[in-house]
Coordinates of C-alpha atoms and ligand atoms in Angstrom, one line a residue:
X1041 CA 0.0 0.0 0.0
X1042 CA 1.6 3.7 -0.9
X1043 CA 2.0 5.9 1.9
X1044 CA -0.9 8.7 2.3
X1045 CA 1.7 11.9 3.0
X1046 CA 1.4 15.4 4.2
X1047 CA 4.7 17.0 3.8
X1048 CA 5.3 20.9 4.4
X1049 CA 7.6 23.1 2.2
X1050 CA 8.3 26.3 4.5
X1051 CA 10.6 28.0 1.3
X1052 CA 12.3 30.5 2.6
X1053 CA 10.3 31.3 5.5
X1054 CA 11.0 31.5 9.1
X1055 CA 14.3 32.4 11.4
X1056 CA 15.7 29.7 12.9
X1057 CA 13.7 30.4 15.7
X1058 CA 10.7 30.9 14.3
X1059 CA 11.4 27.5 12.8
X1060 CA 12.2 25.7 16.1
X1061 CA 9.2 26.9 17.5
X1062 CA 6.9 25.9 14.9
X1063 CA 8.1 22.3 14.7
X1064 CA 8.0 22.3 18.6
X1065 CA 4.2 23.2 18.8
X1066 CA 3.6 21.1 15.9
X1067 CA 5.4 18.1 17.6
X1068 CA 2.8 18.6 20.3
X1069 CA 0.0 19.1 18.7
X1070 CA 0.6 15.5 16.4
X1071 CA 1.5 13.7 20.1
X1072 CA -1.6 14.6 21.4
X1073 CA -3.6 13.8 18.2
X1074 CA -1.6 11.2 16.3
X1075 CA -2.0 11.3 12.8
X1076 CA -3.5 9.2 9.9
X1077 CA -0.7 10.0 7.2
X1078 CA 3.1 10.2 7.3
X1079 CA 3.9 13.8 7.8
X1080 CA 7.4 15.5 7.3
X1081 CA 8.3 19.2 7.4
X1082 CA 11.0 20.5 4.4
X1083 CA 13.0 22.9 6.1
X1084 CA 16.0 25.6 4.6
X1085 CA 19.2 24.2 5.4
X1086 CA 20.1 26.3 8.3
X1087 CA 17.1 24.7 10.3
X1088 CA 17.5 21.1 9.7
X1089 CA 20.1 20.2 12.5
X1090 CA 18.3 22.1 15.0
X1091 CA 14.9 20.9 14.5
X1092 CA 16.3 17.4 13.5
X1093 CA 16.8 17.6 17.6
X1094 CA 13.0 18.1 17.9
X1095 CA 11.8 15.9 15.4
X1096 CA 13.5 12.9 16.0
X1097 CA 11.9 9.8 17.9
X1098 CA 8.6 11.8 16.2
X1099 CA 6.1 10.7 13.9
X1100 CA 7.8 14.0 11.8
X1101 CA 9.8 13.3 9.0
X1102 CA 12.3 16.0 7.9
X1103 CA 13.7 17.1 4.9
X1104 CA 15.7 20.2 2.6
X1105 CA 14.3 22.2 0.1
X1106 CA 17.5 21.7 -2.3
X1107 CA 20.9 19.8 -2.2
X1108 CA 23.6 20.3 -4.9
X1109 CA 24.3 19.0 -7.9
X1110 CA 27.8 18.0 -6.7
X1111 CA 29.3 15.4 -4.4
X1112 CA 31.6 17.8 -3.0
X1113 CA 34.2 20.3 -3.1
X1114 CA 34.8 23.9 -4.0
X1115 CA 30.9 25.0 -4.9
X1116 CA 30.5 28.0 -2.3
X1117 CA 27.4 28.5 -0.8
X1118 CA 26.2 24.7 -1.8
X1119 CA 25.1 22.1 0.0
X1120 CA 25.5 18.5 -0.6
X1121 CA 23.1 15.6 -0.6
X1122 CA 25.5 14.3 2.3
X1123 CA 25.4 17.1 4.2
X1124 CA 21.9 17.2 4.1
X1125 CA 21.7 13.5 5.3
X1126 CA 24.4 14.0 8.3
X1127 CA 22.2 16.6 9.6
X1128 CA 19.3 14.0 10.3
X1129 CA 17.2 14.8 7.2
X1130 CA 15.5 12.3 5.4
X1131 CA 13.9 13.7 2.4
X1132 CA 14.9 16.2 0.0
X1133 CA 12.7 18.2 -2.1
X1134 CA 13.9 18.2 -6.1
X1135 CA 12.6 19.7 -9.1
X1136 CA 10.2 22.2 -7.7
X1137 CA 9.0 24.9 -10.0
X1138 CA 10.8 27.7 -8.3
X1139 CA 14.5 26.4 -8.5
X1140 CA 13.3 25.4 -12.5
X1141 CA 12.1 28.7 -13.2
X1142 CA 14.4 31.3 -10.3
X1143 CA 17.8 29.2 -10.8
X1144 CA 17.7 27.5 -13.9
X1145 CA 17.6 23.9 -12.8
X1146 CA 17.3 21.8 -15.8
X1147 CA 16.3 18.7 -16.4
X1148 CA 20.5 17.3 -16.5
X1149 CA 20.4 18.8 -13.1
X1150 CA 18.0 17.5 -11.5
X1151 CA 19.3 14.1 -12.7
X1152 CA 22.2 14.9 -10.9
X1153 CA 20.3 16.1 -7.8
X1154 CA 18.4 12.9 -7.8
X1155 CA 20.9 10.6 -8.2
X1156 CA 23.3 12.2 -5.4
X1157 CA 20.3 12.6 -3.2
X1158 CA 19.4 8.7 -3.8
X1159 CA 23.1 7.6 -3.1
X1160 CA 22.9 9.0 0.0
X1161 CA 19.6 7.7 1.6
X1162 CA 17.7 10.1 1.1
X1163 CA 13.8 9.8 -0.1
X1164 CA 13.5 12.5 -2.7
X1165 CA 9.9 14.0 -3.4
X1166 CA 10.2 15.3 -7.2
X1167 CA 7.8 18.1 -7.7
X1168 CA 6.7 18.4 -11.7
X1169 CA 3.9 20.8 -13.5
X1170 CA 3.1 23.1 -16.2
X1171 CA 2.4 26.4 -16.1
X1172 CA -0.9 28.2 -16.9
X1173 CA -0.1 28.6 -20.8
X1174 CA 1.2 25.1 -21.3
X1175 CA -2.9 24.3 -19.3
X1176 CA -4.4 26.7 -21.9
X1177 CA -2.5 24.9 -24.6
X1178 CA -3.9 21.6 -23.4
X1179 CA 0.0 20.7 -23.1
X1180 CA -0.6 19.9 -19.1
X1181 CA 0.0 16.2 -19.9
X1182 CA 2.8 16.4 -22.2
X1183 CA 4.8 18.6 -19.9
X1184 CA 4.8 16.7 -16.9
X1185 CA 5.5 13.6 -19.1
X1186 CA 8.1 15.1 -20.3
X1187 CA 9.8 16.5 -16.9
X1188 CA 9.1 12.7 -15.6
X1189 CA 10.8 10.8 -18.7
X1190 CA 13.5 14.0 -18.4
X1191 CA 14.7 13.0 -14.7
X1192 CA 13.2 10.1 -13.8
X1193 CA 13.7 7.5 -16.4
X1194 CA 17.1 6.9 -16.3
X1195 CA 16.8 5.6 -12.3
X1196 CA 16.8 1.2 -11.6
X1197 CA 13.5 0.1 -9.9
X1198 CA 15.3 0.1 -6.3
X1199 CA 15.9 3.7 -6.8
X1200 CA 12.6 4.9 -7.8
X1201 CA 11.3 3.3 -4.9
X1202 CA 12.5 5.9 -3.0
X1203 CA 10.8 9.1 -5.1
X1204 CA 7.8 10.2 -3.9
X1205 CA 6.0 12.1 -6.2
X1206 CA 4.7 16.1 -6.3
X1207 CA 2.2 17.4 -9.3
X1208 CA 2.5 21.3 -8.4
X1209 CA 0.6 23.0 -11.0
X1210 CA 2.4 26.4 -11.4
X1211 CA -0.5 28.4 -11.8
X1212 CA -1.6 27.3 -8.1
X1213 CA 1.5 28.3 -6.6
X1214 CA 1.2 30.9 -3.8
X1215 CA -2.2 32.1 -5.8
X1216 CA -4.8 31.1 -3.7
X1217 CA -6.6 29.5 -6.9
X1218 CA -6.1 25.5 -5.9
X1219 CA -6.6 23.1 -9.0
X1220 CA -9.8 21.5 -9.0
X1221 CA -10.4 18.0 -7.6
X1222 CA -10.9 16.7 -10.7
X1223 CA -8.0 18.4 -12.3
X1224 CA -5.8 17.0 -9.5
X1225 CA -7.1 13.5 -9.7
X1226 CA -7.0 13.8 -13.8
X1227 CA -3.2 14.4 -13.8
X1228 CA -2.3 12.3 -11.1
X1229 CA -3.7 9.2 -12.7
X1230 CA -2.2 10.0 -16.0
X1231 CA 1.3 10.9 -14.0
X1232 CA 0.9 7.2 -12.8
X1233 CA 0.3 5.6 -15.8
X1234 CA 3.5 7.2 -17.4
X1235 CA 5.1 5.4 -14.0
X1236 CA 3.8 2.4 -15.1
X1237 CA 4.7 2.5 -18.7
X1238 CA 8.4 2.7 -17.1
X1239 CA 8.4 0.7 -13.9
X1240 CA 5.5 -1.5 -14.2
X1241 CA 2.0 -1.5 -12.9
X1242 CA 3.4 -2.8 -8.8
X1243 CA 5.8 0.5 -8.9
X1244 CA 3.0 2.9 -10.0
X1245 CA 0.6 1.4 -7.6
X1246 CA 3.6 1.8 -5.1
X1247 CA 4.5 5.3 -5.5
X1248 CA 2.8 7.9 -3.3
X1249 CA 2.2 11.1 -5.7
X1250 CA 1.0 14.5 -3.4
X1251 CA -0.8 17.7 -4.9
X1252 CA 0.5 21.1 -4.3
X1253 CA -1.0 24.6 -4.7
X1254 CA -3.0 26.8 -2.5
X1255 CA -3.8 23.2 -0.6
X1256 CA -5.7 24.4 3.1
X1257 CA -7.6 23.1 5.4
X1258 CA -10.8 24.2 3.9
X1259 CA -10.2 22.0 0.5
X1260 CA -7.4 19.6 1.8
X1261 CA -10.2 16.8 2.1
X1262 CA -12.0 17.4 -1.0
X1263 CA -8.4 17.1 -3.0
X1264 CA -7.1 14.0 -0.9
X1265 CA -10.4 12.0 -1.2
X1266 CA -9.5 11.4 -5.0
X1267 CA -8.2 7.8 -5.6
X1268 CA -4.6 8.9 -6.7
X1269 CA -4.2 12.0 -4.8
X1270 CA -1.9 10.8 -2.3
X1271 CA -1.2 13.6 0.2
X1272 CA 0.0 17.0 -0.3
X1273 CA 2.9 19.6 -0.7
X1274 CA 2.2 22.5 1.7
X1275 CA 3.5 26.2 1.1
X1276 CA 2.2 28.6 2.7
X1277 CA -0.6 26.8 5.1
X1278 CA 2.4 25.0 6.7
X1279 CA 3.7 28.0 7.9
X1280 CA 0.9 27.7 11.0
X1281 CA 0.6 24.9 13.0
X1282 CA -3.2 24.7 12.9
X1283 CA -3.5 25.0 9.3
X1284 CA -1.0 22.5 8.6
X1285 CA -2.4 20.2 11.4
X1286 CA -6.1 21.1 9.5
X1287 CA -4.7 19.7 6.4
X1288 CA -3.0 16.3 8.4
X1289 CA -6.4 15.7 10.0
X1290 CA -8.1 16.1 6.6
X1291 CA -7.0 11.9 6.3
X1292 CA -9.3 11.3 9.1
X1293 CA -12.7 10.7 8.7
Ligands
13P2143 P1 1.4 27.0 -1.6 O1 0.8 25.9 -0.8 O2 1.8 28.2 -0.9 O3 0.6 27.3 -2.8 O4 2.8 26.4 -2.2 C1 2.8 25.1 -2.7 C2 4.2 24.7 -3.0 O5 4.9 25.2 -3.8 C3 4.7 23.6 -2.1 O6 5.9 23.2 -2.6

């Protein structure tokens, strides 16, 4: 069965103390309610040690934002997949539409990204989607197809095991205009028969695959009760405990 995820992207948001006390209430607030999905907060990497000392023994997974394309070496200013692990972290957020379009990752780079992230044990959740013209074109499918054969289809069956999935819709980035159920549920099952047509029909069924734009509480149930919506990426409504806890306790009935 693939996991049912809430995972939190706070961006750059947040001093490191802002940070630390936001995953310390939200560590309360999930032991005194447990919850029904995995959840794991994606922190910048000045946080990660820190509140890797209040996260762990937790139910709250942690992860970057970024890690380089590098192993190591004279990159100022970078951070490495491994660094990123010895800090705690687990997961590492790749691909997502605002490195793409702010600091020109490309599709190579993100290979790079992936692979370095993978050799160092750490899950990867791969963020893909189009932006409003390519939806006006119609192109919605054939971009995300594309950005999944791009980075993706080059990685063994052990290693893929390890990506979760995030269809971000550009246009519902940060805009308050959330992709419709439907429109949610339409790309994610066509994201998963791509999977299958590269990894077979046990690693698409396998693969957890979140949605992400202007997700809150108030439509975080509506979106997750599709069949292949499998969770969420949270921007800005994981930057407050209770709406980020709203949108964990939209997997309970
Ligand atoms: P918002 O939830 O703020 O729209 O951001 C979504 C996102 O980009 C998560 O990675």
């Amino acid at each position: 069965m693939r996991k049912k995820i809430v995972a939190g992207n706070w961006k750059m948001n947040l001093n490191l103390q802002e940070g630390v006390a936001l995953a310390t209430e939200l560590k309360a607030a999930l032991a005194a309610d447990k919850p029904n999905c995995d959840v794991v907060i994606c922190t910048p990497f000045i946080h990660l040690a820190t509140v890797a000392g209040i996260t762990e023994g937790t139910v709250i997974g942690l992860g970057a934002e970024n890690c380089a394309d590098k192993e190591k070496g004279a990159y100022t200013g970078e951070v490495s997949a491994a660094q990123v692990k010895s800090t705690g972290a687990q997961y590492v957020i790749l691909g997502h539409s605002e490195r793409r379009a702010y600091y020109g990752e490309t599709p190579e780079i993100l290979k790079e990204k992936v692979n370095l992230a993978l050799a160092n044990g750490l899950k990867v959740i791969f963020c893909i989607g189009e932006v409003l013209e390519e939806r006006e074109a119609g192109k919605q499918n054939e971009v995300v197809g594309g950005q999944l054969a791009d980075s993706l289809f080059d990685l063994t069956d052990e290693q893929f095991a390890n990506i979760i999935l995030a269809y971000e819709p550009v246009w519902a980035i940060g805009t308050g205009k959330t992709a419709t159920a439907e429109q949610a549920q339409d790309m994610h099952e066509f994201i998963r028969g791509v999977i299958a047509g590269r990894f077979g029909e046990a690693a698409a069924e396998n693969v957890s695959i979140l949605y992400g734009g202007s997700c809150k509480p108030s439509n975080a149930k509506e979106i997750f009760s599709k069949p292949d919506v499998d969770g969420g990426l949270i921007g800005g409504a994981a930057l407050k405990c209770a709406d980020f806890k709203g949108i964990i306790d939209a997997w309970k009935d």
